[in-house]
Amino acid sequence: MAEETQKPEAAAAPAPTEEVVVEKEREQEDAPEKPADAVVEDKPAEAVEEEPKVEAKDTKVTESASFKEETNIAGELPDPQKKALDELKQLIQEALNKHEFTPPPAKDKDKPAPEEKKEEDQPATSAAETEVKVETEAPAPVEVKEEEKADPPVEAPAPVEVREEEKADPPIEAPETVVETEVVEKVSAADDDGAKTVEAIEESVVAVATPPPAEKPEEEASSSLKPEVVAQSEEKPEEAEVPRPPPQEVSIWGIPLLADERSDVILLKFLRARDFKVKDAFTMIKNTVIWRKEFGVDGLLDEELGNELEKVVFMHGFDKEGHPVCYNVYGEFQNKELYQNTFADEEKRSKFLRWRIQFLEKSIRKLDFSPNGISTIVQVNDLKNSPGPGKRELRQATNQALHLLQDNYPEFVAKQVFINVPWWYLAFNMMISPFLTQRTKSKFVCASPAKSSDILFRYIAPEQVPVQYGGLSRDGEQEFTVADAATEVTIKPATKHSVEFPVTEKSTVVWEVRVVGWDVNYGAEFVPTAEDGYTVIVSKTRKVGPADETVISNSFKTGEPGKIVLTIDNQTTKKKKLVYRSKAKPYSE
């Protein structure tokens, strides 16, 4: 990336760099797990740290700290970016006027018809050309030789006269029989000049194509050398009379390219993907529009492709900034039957790709493309039990999908979070890295299995995270919803932590709690405010293992003020992540 193009993007790239570096520093403070995991987590930071000088030199980096702060309001853009946006709009408008967003195959279908007409006209025009050449050139062609057999040799103008005599004789070609009568009549008025006889022959050819006599003089002046051009021009007026088609209408993701502020948001995505190089961004848009038509994206939305992969890719909740979160669970492909049904041959891989594009298109249609809206998503990629790069079919499908998504869906990902990263991800990352831009790689965040929940909670609130990833969100009717915020606490090794829920009046207190990975002792009790009151054991202290429960839900009804006290005893040598929430409901008898 040239230094000139880095400056507009300096506002976006450094922030993810700082986030990744902070993650690295935080994780170094923790007790080390496996060396391989630490290397994997450091990989994104190393990739982003390729531009340390930019942060030191360019003061604009601190002004726009992260990718999320890039504005989509045209009036707030820096002047160079405004100019680039205006230039891109002009290029698009010109292309729409010229219908340049039409796929090439559609143009090729219109070509055979005019070519066939030219081939049909070729024999007649070639005959006329040979006649003109014979009259203008000194050496006589083959036709003159045939005439010499019938009459004695003559001077230069003689060959023309001989042709007229030949046309008066019976042995001529069938298409010229109608022309003979007209030529004989005109020769009587122009026998003295050989050049005039040539005009008489030309007039005879034009007379066959255009019967109205009033138009003959103009046609003679414009086609004195090549009468076949006149014949063709007389056929073209019908095409010229067809009115020019209106500008082409092109939409992407249901939004016209040039319509309103939402269109600006779309165009800015392409400009940012190409470092605000206008011509490159225009080429990208044009290729995307053509690809969408060839791929049949709009029709794909209503296509029935099955639901076998609904556990592989799914949308669930929002991050702390309001971005929808998409989960990609590669471990599901450990199911051999599912793997074979998805990647066994080219046809199945093509169907998988269409399903993936369909899923992405449906998700994009739900985004808010207004300048102040959310038009990007967060991707969470779970690599636990993933088949790995050794699976050739999966690798082919992944590479193909990467190319399509990066070429046709620019700037739709605010963050790429990789969790449960195994040892082989280093090799996989090196393989796909050349296909990713520096801007894209700056959005990557990786976490080993031990750090996955911590990384997720950094970007996504626990109540929005599915239970399988350490959160509290689960299917079915629950006492709590995503509107009930949860609290997260880190419990240090070999320590006991208490959580208190105050009770001020008669009520029923409900709560839910979980420790990521559990392997701790848990208990709950009610302690009244009155000194002479008695402590009530709500849940007897017990050891909770990782496989016992994901979330513990409980409630307690009390008629006096006091507090609910939860006790979590972490006797292990590892830190534990505690997540909990509670609320009081009206007291009922």
GROMACS .gro file of C-alpha atoms in nm, residues 180-385:
model
  206
  180GLU     CA    1  -2.983  -0.355  -6.776
  181THR     CA    2  -3.285  -0.158  -6.896
  182GLU     CA    3  -3.201   0.151  -6.688
  183VAL     CA    4  -2.838   0.147  -6.790
  184VAL     CA    5  -2.918   0.127  -7.160
  185GLU     CA    6  -3.145   0.430  -7.132
  186LYS     CA    7  -2.881   0.640  -6.958
  187VAL     CA    8  -2.594   0.535  -7.182
  188SER     CA    9  -2.760   0.708  -7.476
  189ALA     CA   10  -2.725   1.039  -7.292
  190ALA     CA   11  -2.370   0.979  -7.173
  191ASP     CA   12  -2.181   0.790  -7.444
  192ASP     CA   13  -1.919   1.061  -7.501
  193ASP     CA   14  -1.747   1.047  -7.165
  194GLY     CA   15  -1.616   0.730  -7.007
  195ALA     CA   16  -1.634   0.877  -6.658
  196LYS     CA   17  -2.003   0.959  -6.705
  197THR     CA   18  -2.071   0.604  -6.805
  198VAL     CA   19  -1.927   0.500  -6.470
  199GLU     CA   20  -2.179   0.729  -6.299
  200ALA     CA   21  -2.453   0.575  -6.509
  201ILE     CA   22  -2.359   0.232  -6.383
  202GLU     CA   23  -2.355   0.360  -6.027
  203GLU     CA   24  -2.694   0.518  -6.076
  204SER     CA   25  -2.827   0.188  -6.195
  205VAL     CA   26  -2.704   0.019  -5.874
  206VAL     CA   27  -2.858   0.286  -5.653
  207ALA     CA   28  -3.182   0.274  -5.847
  208VAL     CA   29  -3.221  -0.090  -5.753
  209ALA     CA   30  -3.184  -0.015  -5.380
  210THR     CA   31  -3.385   0.312  -5.365
  211PRO     CA   32  -3.675   0.352  -5.610
  212PRO     CA   33  -3.756   0.724  -5.542
  213PRO     CA   34  -3.582   0.918  -5.826
  214ALA     CA   35  -3.564   1.244  -5.629
  215GLU     CA   36  -3.304   1.098  -5.390
  216LYS     CA   37  -3.069   0.969  -5.660
  217PRO     CA   38  -2.850   1.283  -5.704
  218GLU     CA   39  -2.762   1.304  -5.331
  219GLU     CA   40  -2.680   0.937  -5.318
  220GLU     CA   41  -2.462   0.968  -5.628
  221ALA     CA   42  -2.257   1.245  -5.464
  222SER     CA   43  -2.204   1.049  -5.140
  223SER     CA   44  -2.128   0.714  -5.299
  224SER     CA   45  -1.940   0.789  -5.622
  225LEU     CA   46  -1.663   0.548  -5.527
  226LYS     CA   47  -1.832   0.275  -5.317
  227PRO     CA   48  -2.202   0.222  -5.392
  228GLU     CA   49  -2.227  -0.053  -5.133
  229VAL     CA   50  -2.182   0.209  -4.857
  230VAL     CA   51  -2.491   0.389  -4.985
  231ALA     CA   52  -2.689   0.072  -4.979
  232GLN     CA   53  -2.590   0.011  -4.616
  233SER     CA   54  -2.658   0.371  -4.510
  234GLU     CA   55  -3.009   0.341  -4.650
  235GLU     CA   56  -3.071   0.047  -4.418
  236LYS     CA   57  -2.939   0.227  -4.107
  237PRO     CA   58  -3.188   0.516  -4.080
  238GLU     CA   59  -3.434   0.274  -3.919
  239GLU     CA   60  -3.182   0.202  -3.639
  240ALA     CA   61  -3.097   0.570  -3.598
  241GLU     CA   62  -3.461   0.654  -3.546
  242VAL     CA   63  -3.474   0.434  -3.234
  243PRO     CA   64  -3.476   0.669  -2.929
  244ARG     CA   65  -3.179   0.652  -2.693
  245PRO     CA   66  -3.257   0.428  -2.395
  246PRO     CA   67  -3.293   0.594  -2.053
  247PRO     CA   68  -3.009   0.565  -1.799
  248GLN     CA   69  -2.963   0.221  -1.655
  249GLU     CA   70  -3.103   0.158  -1.307
  250VAL     CA   71  -2.873  -0.044  -1.082
  251SER     CA   72  -2.926  -0.136  -0.717
  252ILE     CA   73  -2.707  -0.322  -0.469
  253TRP     CA   74  -2.859  -0.476  -0.156
  254GLY     CA   75  -3.187  -0.309  -0.247
  255ILE     CA   76  -3.035   0.041  -0.262
  256PRO     CA   77  -2.989   0.233  -0.592
  257LEU     CA   78  -2.631   0.334  -0.666
  258LEU     CA   79  -2.727   0.699  -0.699
  259ALA     CA   80  -3.032   0.784  -0.493
  260ASP     CA   81  -2.984   0.935  -0.148
  261GLU     CA   82  -2.763   0.927   0.161
  262ARG     CA   83  -2.787   0.550   0.179
  263SER     CA   84  -2.621   0.532  -0.162
  264ASP     CA   85  -2.331   0.735  -0.022
  265VAL     CA   86  -2.285   0.473   0.250
  266ILE     CA   87  -2.259   0.202  -0.015
  267LEU     CA   88  -2.014   0.400  -0.228
  268LEU     CA   89  -1.797   0.480   0.074
  269LYS     CA   90  -1.757   0.109   0.140
  270PHE     CA   91  -1.606   0.058  -0.204
  271LEU     CA   92  -1.390   0.369  -0.174
  272ARG     CA   93  -1.248   0.259   0.161
  273ALA     CA   94  -1.182  -0.087   0.026
  274ARG     CA   95  -0.965   0.075  -0.244
  275ASP     CA   96  -0.802   0.344  -0.029
  276PHE     CA   97  -1.016   0.614  -0.193
  277LYS     CA   98  -0.868   0.549  -0.536
  278VAL     CA   99  -1.167   0.651  -0.744
  279LYS     CA  100  -1.097   0.450  -1.060
  280ASP     CA  101  -1.019   0.136  -0.862
  281ALA     CA  102  -1.337   0.178  -0.658
  282PHE     CA  103  -1.542   0.232  -0.975
  283THR     CA  104  -1.395  -0.083  -1.131
  284MET     CA  105  -1.479  -0.277  -0.815
  285ILE     CA  106  -1.839  -0.154  -0.817
  286LYS     CA  107  -1.878  -0.234  -1.186
  287ASN     CA  108  -1.737  -0.585  -1.140
  288THR     CA  109  -1.961  -0.640  -0.837
  289VAL     CA  110  -2.276  -0.536  -1.024
  290ILE     CA  111  -2.190  -0.761  -1.318
  291TRP     CA  112  -2.105  -1.052  -1.085
  292ARG     CA  113  -2.433  -1.014  -0.898
  293LYS     CA  114  -2.626  -1.035  -1.227
  294GLU     CA  115  -2.427  -1.335  -1.350
  295PHE     CA  116  -2.451  -1.511  -1.013
  296GLY     CA  117  -2.823  -1.434  -0.986
  297VAL     CA  118  -2.797  -1.286  -0.637
  298ASP     CA  119  -3.138  -1.118  -0.633
  299GLY     CA  120  -3.313  -1.437  -0.738
  300LEU     CA  121  -3.105  -1.630  -0.485
  301LEU     CA  122  -3.292  -1.469  -0.196
  302ASP     CA  123  -3.605  -1.673  -0.269
  303GLU     CA  124  -3.423  -1.994  -0.355
  304GLU     CA  125  -3.477  -2.293  -0.126
  305LEU     CA  126  -3.136  -2.435  -0.030
  306GLY     CA  127  -3.225  -2.633   0.283
  307ASN     CA  128  -3.141  -2.580   0.650
  308GLU     CA  129  -2.870  -2.842   0.703
  309LEU     CA  130  -2.614  -2.570   0.773
  310GLU     CA  131  -2.813  -2.361   1.019
  311LYS     CA  132  -2.581  -2.471   1.302
  312VAL     CA  133  -2.271  -2.391   1.097
  313VAL     CA  134  -2.352  -2.024   1.036
  314PHE     CA  135  -2.609  -1.828   1.237
  315MET     CA  136  -2.683  -1.477   1.362
  316HIS     CA  137  -2.717  -1.426   1.736
  317GLY     CA  138  -2.741  -1.101   1.931
  318PHE     CA  139  -2.541  -0.778   1.903
  319ASP     CA  140  -2.207  -0.653   2.024
  320LYS     CA  141  -2.162  -0.363   2.266
  321GLU     CA  142  -2.174  -0.112   1.979
  322GLY     CA  143  -2.490  -0.252   1.823
  323HIS     CA  144  -2.338  -0.459   1.541
  324PRO     CA  145  -2.519  -0.785   1.461
  325VAL     CA  146  -2.302  -1.085   1.542
  326CYS     CA  147  -2.258  -1.377   1.303
  327TYR     CA  148  -2.117  -1.706   1.433
  328ASN     CA  149  -1.929  -1.949   1.206
  329VAL     CA  150  -1.890  -2.288   1.372
  330TYR     CA  151  -1.643  -2.495   1.172
  331GLY     CA  152  -1.644  -2.780   1.423
  332GLU     CA  153  -1.983  -2.890   1.288
  333PHE     CA  154  -1.800  -3.029   0.985
  334GLN     CA  155  -1.657  -3.305   1.203
  335ASN     CA  156  -1.983  -3.473   1.116
  336LYS     CA  157  -1.867  -3.684   0.820
  337GLU     CA  158  -2.211  -3.704   0.665
  338LEU     CA  159  -2.254  -3.327   0.677
  339TYR     CA  160  -1.904  -3.277   0.539
  340GLN     CA  161  -1.964  -3.511   0.245
  341ASN     CA  162  -2.303  -3.356   0.169
  342THR     CA  163  -2.142  -3.012   0.164
  343PHE     CA  164  -1.800  -3.054   0.000
  344ALA     CA  165  -1.784  -3.395  -0.169
  345ASP     CA  166  -1.789  -3.263  -0.528
  346GLU     CA  167  -1.796  -2.940  -0.725
  347GLU     CA  168  -2.175  -2.933  -0.744
  348LYS     CA  169  -2.212  -2.959  -0.367
  349ARG     CA  170  -1.943  -2.698  -0.305
  350SER     CA  171  -2.122  -2.468  -0.547
  351LYS     CA  172  -2.448  -2.519  -0.355
  352PHE     CA  173  -2.269  -2.443  -0.027
  353LEU     CA  174  -2.130  -2.124  -0.175
  354ARG     CA  175  -2.476  -2.018  -0.294
  355TRP     CA  176  -2.618  -2.094   0.051
  356ARG     CA  177  -2.344  -1.886   0.215
  357ILE     CA  178  -2.405  -1.592  -0.020
  358GLN     CA  179  -2.780  -1.622   0.037
  359PHE     CA  180  -2.731  -1.614   0.414
  360LEU     CA  181  -2.506  -1.310   0.390
  361GLU     CA  182  -2.745  -1.128   0.157
  362LYS     CA  183  -3.037  -1.181   0.395
  363SER     CA  184  -2.828  -1.053   0.685
  364ILE     CA  185  -2.715  -0.744   0.493
  365ARG     CA  186  -3.073  -0.655   0.398
  366LYS     CA  187  -3.144  -0.614   0.771
  367LEU     CA  188  -2.869  -0.356   0.821
  368ASP     CA  189  -2.935   0.017   0.850
  369PHE     CA  190  -2.763   0.200   0.564
  370SER     CA  191  -2.850   0.546   0.687
  371PRO     CA  192  -2.539   0.761   0.753
  372ASN     CA  193  -2.584   0.727   1.131
  373GLY     CA  194  -2.692   0.362   1.115
  374ILE     CA  195  -2.507   0.034   1.164
  375SER     CA  196  -2.403  -0.114   0.831
  376THR     CA  197  -2.138  -0.364   0.943
  377ILE     CA  198  -2.137  -0.690   1.138
  378VAL     CA  199  -1.907  -0.873   1.378
  379GLN     CA  200  -1.788  -1.219   1.274
  380VAL     CA  201  -1.710  -1.479   1.540
  381ASN     CA  202  -1.523  -1.778   1.398
  382ASP     CA  203  -1.519  -2.083   1.624
  383LEU     CA  204  -1.230  -2.310   1.523
  384LYS     CA  205  -1.287  -2.572   1.794
  385ASN     CA  206  -1.271  -2.921   1.644
   0.00000   0.00000   0.00000
